[in-house]
Coordinates of C-alpha atoms in Angstrom, one line a residue:
X238 CA -0.1 0.0 0.2
X239 CA 1.6 3.4 -0.9
X240 CA 1.6 6.2 1.4
X241 CA -1.0 8.1 -0.5
X242 CA -3.6 4.9 -0.3
X243 CA -2.7 4.7 3.6
X244 CA -3.6 8.3 3.8
X245 CA -6.8 7.7 2.1
X246 CA -7.8 4.4 4.1
X247 CA -6.5 5.1 7.5
X248 CA -6.1 8.7 7.9
X249 CA -9.8 9.6 8.6
X250 CA -9.6 6.5 11.3
X251 CA -7.3 8.2 13.3
X252 CA -8.1 11.3 12.7
X253 CA -11.5 9.9 14.4
X254 CA -9.7 8.8 17.1
X255 CA -7.9 12.1 17.9
X256 CA -11.2 14.0 17.8
X257 CA -12.6 11.3 20.3
X258 CA -9.5 11.2 22.5
X259 CA -9.7 15.2 22.7
X260 CA -13.4 15.1 23.1
X261 CA -12.9 12.4 26.0
X262 CA -10.2 14.9 27.7
X263 CA -12.3 18.1 27.4
X264 CA -14.9 16.3 29.4
X265 CA -13.1 15.0 32.2
X266 CA -11.3 18.3 32.5
X267 CA -14.8 19.8 32.5
X268 CA -15.7 17.0 35.2
X269 CA -12.9 17.7 37.1
X270 CA -13.9 21.3 37.1
X271 CA -17.3 20.7 38.3
X272 CA -16.4 18.3 41.0
X273 CA -13.8 21.0 42.4
X274 CA -16.5 24.1 42.4
X275 CA -18.6 20.8 44.3
X276 CA -15.8 21.0 46.8
X277 CA -14.9 24.3 47.0
X278 CA -19.1 25.3 47.8
X279 CA -19.1 22.4 50.4
X280 CA -16.3 23.6 52.2
X281 CA -17.6 27.2 51.9
X282 CA -20.8 26.1 53.5
X283 CA -18.5 25.0 56.5
X284 CA -16.9 28.6 56.6
X285 CA -19.9 30.6 55.9
X286 CA -22.8 29.0 57.7
X287 CA -23.5 31.9 60.1
X288 CA -23.8 34.4 56.9
X289 CA -25.8 31.6 54.9
X290 CA -28.1 31.4 57.8
X291 CA -28.3 35.0 58.5
X292 CA -29.4 35.4 54.6
X293 CA -31.9 32.8 54.8
X294 CA -33.5 34.0 58.3
X295 CA -33.5 37.8 56.5
X296 CA -35.7 36.1 53.7
X297 CA -38.2 34.6 55.9
X298 CA -41.4 36.0 57.0
X299 CA -41.3 37.6 60.8
X300 CA -43.6 35.2 62.0
X301 CA -41.7 32.0 61.2
X302 CA -38.7 33.3 63.5
X303 CA -38.1 32.4 67.2
X304 CA -37.4 35.7 68.8
X305 CA -33.8 35.9 70.7
X306 CA -32.9 32.9 68.6
X307 CA -31.8 31.8 64.9
X308 CA -34.5 29.2 64.8
X309 CA -37.8 29.2 63.0
X310 CA -40.7 28.2 65.1
X311 CA -44.4 28.0 65.1
X312 CA -46.6 29.5 68.2
X313 CA -46.1 27.3 71.3
X314 CA -42.9 25.7 70.3
X315 CA -41.3 27.7 73.5
X316 CA -43.4 26.8 76.6
X317 CA -43.9 29.3 79.4
X318 CA -41.9 27.1 81.4
X319 CA -39.2 24.0 81.0
X320 CA -41.5 20.6 81.0
X321 CA -40.5 17.2 81.5
X322 CA -39.0 15.3 78.6
X323 CA -41.4 12.1 79.7
X324 CA -44.5 14.2 79.0
X325 CA -43.8 14.2 75.0
X326 CA -45.7 11.1 73.7
X327 CA -44.3 9.2 70.9
X328 CA -46.4 7.9 68.3
X329 CA -45.5 5.7 65.1
X330 CA -46.6 5.5 61.4
X331 CA -46.2 3.0 58.6
X332 CA -43.4 4.1 56.6
X333 CA -44.5 6.3 53.8
X334 CA -42.8 6.3 50.4
X335 CA -39.4 8.1 50.2
X336 CA -39.7 11.8 49.9
X337 CA -38.1 12.9 46.3
X338 CA -34.3 13.8 45.8
X339 CA -34.3 17.5 45.4
X340 CA -33.5 19.2 42.3
X341 CA -30.8 21.3 43.8
X342 CA -27.7 19.3 43.2
X343 CA -28.0 18.6 38.9
X344 CA -27.2 22.5 38.8
X345 CA -23.4 21.3 39.7
X346 CA -23.5 18.9 36.7
X347 CA -21.7 16.1 38.6
X348 CA -22.5 13.5 36.2
X349 CA -23.1 10.4 37.8
X350 CA -23.2 11.8 41.6
X351 CA -27.1 12.0 40.9
X352 CA -27.5 12.9 45.1
X353 CA -25.9 15.2 47.5
X354 CA -25.2 11.8 49.2
X355 CA -23.3 10.4 46.9
X356 CA -21.5 13.8 45.9
X357 CA -20.5 14.1 49.7
X358 CA -18.9 10.7 49.4
X359 CA -17.5 10.2 46.3
X360 CA -16.0 13.9 45.3
X361 CA -16.1 15.9 48.9
X362 CA -14.3 12.7 50.4
X363 CA -16.5 12.2 53.5
X364 CA -16.2 8.2 53.0
X365 CA -17.1 7.7 56.7
X366 CA -20.8 9.0 56.2
X367 CA -22.6 6.0 56.9
X368 CA -26.3 5.4 55.3
X369 CA -28.1 4.4 58.8
X370 CA -31.5 4.1 59.8
X371 CA -33.0 7.2 61.6
X372 CA -36.5 7.8 62.8
X373 CA -38.5 10.2 60.6
X374 CA -40.3 13.1 62.3
X375 CA -43.5 13.5 60.4
X376 CA -45.4 15.8 62.8
X377 CA -44.8 17.5 65.9
X378 CA -47.5 19.2 68.4
X379 CA -45.8 20.8 71.6
X380 CA -48.5 23.3 73.1
X381 CA -50.5 23.6 75.7
X382 CA -53.1 21.1 73.7
X383 CA -51.0 18.3 73.8
X384 CA -47.2 17.3 73.3
X385 CA -46.8 14.8 70.8
X386 CA -44.3 13.6 68.0
X387 CA -45.2 11.2 65.1
X388 CA -42.2 9.2 63.5
X389 CA -41.8 6.4 61.0
X390 CA -38.8 4.8 59.7
X391 CA -36.2 6.3 57.4
X392 CA -32.6 6.5 56.4
X393 CA -29.8 9.3 56.9
X394 CA -28.9 9.5 53.4
X395 CA -32.7 10.4 52.4
X396 CA -32.4 13.3 54.8
X397 CA -29.0 14.8 53.2
X398 CA -30.5 13.9 49.7
X399 CA -34.0 15.8 50.7
X400 CA -32.9 18.1 53.4
X401 CA -29.1 19.4 54.0
X402 CA -29.0 19.8 50.1
X403 CA -30.9 23.1 51.2
X404 CA -27.6 24.1 52.7
X405 CA -26.1 23.5 49.4
X406 CA -28.6 25.3 47.1
X407 CA -28.0 28.3 50.1
X408 CA -24.3 28.6 49.0
X409 CA -24.7 28.0 45.4
X410 CA -27.1 31.2 45.2
X411 CA -25.3 33.2 47.4
X412 CA -22.0 32.8 44.8
X413 CA -24.6 34.1 42.3
X414 CA -25.7 36.9 44.4
X415 CA -29.4 35.2 44.5
X416 CA -32.1 34.7 47.1
X417 CA -31.5 31.4 48.4
X418 CA -35.6 31.1 48.1
X419 CA -35.8 32.5 44.8
X420 CA -38.2 31.5 41.6
X421 CA -37.7 27.5 40.7
X422 CA -35.2 26.7 43.8
X423 CA -35.9 23.8 45.8
X424 CA -36.4 25.9 49.0
X425 CA -39.4 27.9 47.3
X426 CA -40.8 24.4 46.0
X427 CA -41.0 22.8 49.8
X428 CA -42.5 26.2 50.6
X429 CA -43.1 25.8 54.3
X430 CA -40.1 24.5 56.8
X431 CA -43.1 23.2 59.4
X432 CA -44.3 20.8 57.2
X433 CA -42.2 17.5 57.3
X434 CA -44.1 15.6 55.0
X435 CA -42.3 16.6 51.9
X436 CA -39.2 16.1 52.7
X437 CA -36.8 13.6 55.3
X438 CA -36.2 14.8 58.3
X439 CA -34.6 13.2 61.7
X440 CA -35.2 15.0 65.0
X441 CA -31.9 16.5 66.2
X442 CA -31.7 16.6 70.2
X443 CA -29.7 19.0 71.7
X444 CA -28.9 19.0 75.4
X445 CA -27.5 21.6 77.4
X446 CA -25.6 19.6 80.1
X447 CA -25.5 21.7 83.4
X448 CA -23.1 19.9 86.5
X449 CA -24.9 21.3 89.6
X450 CA -22.8 22.1 92.7
X451 CA -24.2 24.3 95.3
X452 CA -25.0 27.9 94.2
X453 CA -22.5 27.0 90.8
X454 CA -23.7 25.3 87.8
X455 CA -21.2 24.5 84.5
X456 CA -22.0 23.6 80.8
X457 CA -20.3 21.6 78.3
X458 CA -19.7 22.4 74.6
X459 CA -18.5 20.4 71.6
X460 CA -16.2 21.8 68.8
X461 CA -17.0 19.9 66.1
X462 CA -14.4 18.5 63.5
X463 CA -15.6 19.3 60.4
X464 CA -13.9 16.5 58.8
X465 CA -16.3 14.0 60.8
X466 CA -19.3 15.8 60.5
X467 CA -21.8 17.4 58.0
X468 CA -24.5 19.6 60.1
X469 CA -23.2 22.5 61.7
X470 CA -19.5 21.5 61.6
X471 CA -16.8 23.7 62.4
X472 CA -19.0 25.2 65.4
X473 CA -20.0 24.7 68.9
X474 CA -22.9 22.4 69.8
X475 CA -24.3 21.4 72.9
X476 CA -23.0 18.4 74.8
X477 CA -24.2 16.0 73.9
X478 CA -26.1 16.2 70.7
X479 CA -27.4 13.9 67.9
X480 CA -29.8 12.6 65.7
X481 CA -32.8 10.4 67.0
X482 CA -32.3 6.8 65.9
X483 CA -32.1 3.2 66.9
X484 CA -28.9 1.9 68.6
X485 CA -28.0 -0.7 65.9
X486 CA -29.3 -2.8 62.9
X487 CA -31.6 -5.1 64.4
X488 CA -35.4 -4.7 64.3
X489 CA -36.0 -4.9 67.9
X490 CA -33.6 -2.0 68.2
X491 CA -35.7 -0.4 65.8
X492 CA -38.8 -0.7 68.4
X493 CA -36.8 -0.8 71.8
X494 CA -34.9 2.6 71.4
X495 CA -37.8 4.5 70.4
X496 CA -37.2 6.6 73.4
X497 CA -36.0 10.1 74.1
X498 CA -34.5 9.6 76.9
X499 CA -32.6 6.4 75.7
X500 CA -31.3 8.5 72.4
X501 CA -29.7 11.0 75.2
X502 CA -28.0 8.1 77.4
X503 CA -26.4 7.0 74.1
X504 CA -25.3 10.3 73.3
X505 CA -23.7 10.8 76.6
X506 CA -21.9 7.6 76.6
X507 CA -20.5 8.4 73.0
X508 CA -19.7 12.2 73.5
X509 CA -18.6 12.4 77.1
X510 CA -16.9 8.6 77.8
X511 CA -16.1 7.8 74.0
X512 CA -17.8 4.9 73.7
X513 CA -18.3 3.4 70.2
X514 CA -20.7 4.8 68.7
X515 CA -24.4 3.4 68.2
X516 CA -26.4 5.2 65.6
X517 CA -27.3 2.2 63.3
X518 CA -24.1 0.4 62.8
X519 CA -23.9 -2.0 65.4
X520 CA -25.4 -5.1 66.0
X521 CA -26.2 -5.6 69.9
X522 CA -28.9 -4.3 71.5
X523 CA -27.9 -2.1 74.5
X524 CA -29.1 -3.3 77.8
X525 CA -30.4 0.1 79.3
X526 CA -31.2 -1.1 82.8
X527 CA -27.9 -3.2 83.6
X528 CA -24.8 -1.4 81.3
X529 CA -22.9 1.4 82.6
X530 CA -23.7 4.4 82.1
X531 CA -26.8 4.2 81.3
X532 CA -28.1 2.1 84.5
X533 CA -26.0 4.7 86.6
X534 CA -28.2 7.8 84.6
X535 CA -31.4 5.8 84.8
X536 CA -30.9 5.6 88.6
X537 CA -30.1 9.4 89.2
X538 CA -32.8 10.5 87.0
X539 CA -35.0 8.1 89.4
X540 CA -33.8 9.4 92.1
X541 CA -34.2 13.2 91.3
X542 CA -30.5 13.8 91.1
X543 CA -30.9 14.0 87.3
X544 CA -33.6 16.1 85.6
X545 CA -34.1 16.5 82.2
X546 CA -36.5 19.2 80.9
X547 CA -37.4 20.6 77.5
X548 CA -36.7 24.0 76.8
X549 CA -38.5 24.2 73.2
X550 CA -38.4 23.2 69.8
X551 CA -37.5 24.8 66.6
X552 CA -36.1 24.5 63.0
X553 CA -32.7 25.2 61.8
X554 CA -33.3 27.5 59.1
X555 CA -30.5 26.8 56.7
X556 CA -31.4 23.1 56.1
X557 CA -34.7 23.3 57.4
X558 CA -33.9 20.6 60.4
X559 CA -36.1 20.0 63.5
X560 CA -34.4 20.7 67.0
X561 CA -35.2 19.6 70.0
X562 CA -34.0 21.9 72.7
X563 CA -33.2 20.4 76.0
X564 CA -31.6 21.3 79.8
X565 CA -30.5 18.3 81.7
X566 CA -29.2 18.8 85.3
X567 CA -27.0 16.4 87.2
X568 CA -25.8 16.9 90.7
X569 CA -21.9 17.1 91.0
X570 CA -21.4 14.0 92.9
X571 CA -23.5 11.6 90.2
X572 CA -22.0 13.7 87.7
X573 CA -18.4 13.4 88.8
X574 CA -19.0 9.6 89.4
X575 CA -20.8 8.7 86.2
X576 CA -18.2 10.8 84.0
X577 CA -15.1 10.2 85.7
X578 CA -13.2 9.0 82.4
X579 CA -14.3 11.9 80.7
X580 CA -12.4 11.9 77.3
X581 CA -10.7 15.2 76.0
X582 CA -11.7 14.2 72.4
X583 CA -14.3 12.1 70.8
X584 CA -15.3 11.3 67.7
X585 CA -16.9 14.4 66.6
X586 CA -14.6 16.9 68.0
X587 CA -12.7 18.6 71.1
X588 CA -14.8 18.9 74.2
X589 CA -14.9 22.1 75.9
X590 CA -15.4 21.1 79.6
X591 CA -13.8 24.5 81.8
X592 CA -11.6 24.6 84.8
X593 CA -11.2 21.0 86.3
X594 CA -13.9 19.7 84.1
X595 CA -16.5 21.2 86.3
X596 CA -17.9 22.8 83.3
X597 CA -17.9 26.6 81.6
X598 CA -19.5 29.2 84.4
X599 CA -23.6 29.1 83.8
X600 CA -23.3 32.6 84.6
X601 CA -24.5 35.9 82.6
X602 CA -21.4 37.0 81.2
X603 CA -20.2 33.4 80.1
X604 CA -24.0 32.7 78.8
X605 CA -23.5 35.7 76.6
X606 CA -20.2 35.0 75.5
X607 CA -21.1 31.6 73.7
X608 CA -24.5 32.2 73.0
X609 CA -23.3 35.6 71.1
X610 CA -20.7 33.9 69.2
X611 CA -21.2 33.4 65.6
X612 CA -19.1 30.1 65.8
X613 CA -21.8 28.6 68.1
X614 CA -24.6 26.5 66.6
X615 CA -28.1 28.1 66.5
X616 CA -29.5 25.3 68.6
X617 CA -26.6 25.3 71.4
X618 CA -27.2 29.1 71.2
X619 CA -31.0 28.8 71.7
X620 CA -30.4 26.2 74.5
X621 CA -28.1 28.6 76.5
X622 CA -30.6 31.2 75.4
X623 CA -33.3 29.5 77.1
X624 CA -32.1 28.0 80.2
X625 CA -30.9 31.5 81.4
X626 CA -34.3 32.7 80.6
X627 CA -35.8 29.7 82.3
X628 CA -33.0 29.6 85.0
X629 CA -35.4 30.6 87.9
X630 CA -38.1 27.8 86.7
X631 CA -34.7 25.3 86.9
X632 CA -33.9 26.3 90.7
X633 CA -30.7 28.0 89.1
X634 CA -31.7 32.0 90.0
X635 CA -28.8 33.7 91.9
X636 CA -26.0 32.1 89.8
X637 CA -23.7 34.3 88.3
X638 CA -26.2 37.1 87.3
X639 CA -25.5 40.7 86.9

């Protein structure tokens, strides 16, 4: 075959291969660019959460807001006085179909990463995220007419894909200098933060722990590690706090752990003592009556040396996530015994424990210092503000007042 014949027969094939290779290179480059943009935006959520939250709040109707906090609430969600956690009745509903994933993510052009949860794992590198079972909140009535919450079964990734993704949409809108709830946004389509039927939301339970000794009380916070958590990363949170979930994969646990106090006790074990996290990955049913520290906490609660009260209920305006705000008052001798082996750091971050691990002073100056700091999560700030507001009803009047 002559050179001319080779060019005639083979040249176009090589040329097509060259074009195909170039197209693939361009497509890969674009994909890499989109993935880098996603990582940049996700990192911006961590850095800019206070500003993003304030932008969303500024766009909300005034009657949605809970005065004195950065949360949204309906009338009656903050009581006139704290009440016992046990007053909340829990109901169970057959599991509805999954909520539709949001349309916020496809705008990021991540190809096969069609959901926020998959993009967080595969693009942002949060490979430790686990799709555990959560108790999905369907309805909450917390007012003078009754205190009742209805739940069903769902998964953590469904929450990420239908609720937490609102934060990603908000930062994307900020970059383009547009309203977070503009036309054709996912937030506008959902419309109502107080309706839980159109998205998956687990209940966040935030407990402000107060170690009480004589005329002094001290509280504890967690400096959350951005590499370990998605919601409110790089912020100070109440200690303990976590999602309402069963402790392991078994169907027995799904029914047995449907209890707010049991969930709080598990968070105490995990966050104060560093025990292996029990949020759906385990395979062993917890014996809450006989295992430590659950047995000791239960005994203290029955004896009155530990009191767990509800301060209020609200919605984090950024991901529209419901948060139960509680306070746990523990007598010093019980606290020091149960948490003698308190860790300095747990799987989610660094514990702020104050002098001699007796807590940060529960006084006007310290409460204001942390409650008004933009680095404090809105739920933790609300717990501090409400606990201070209700200090007389909690038996803490006179401690460190102006």
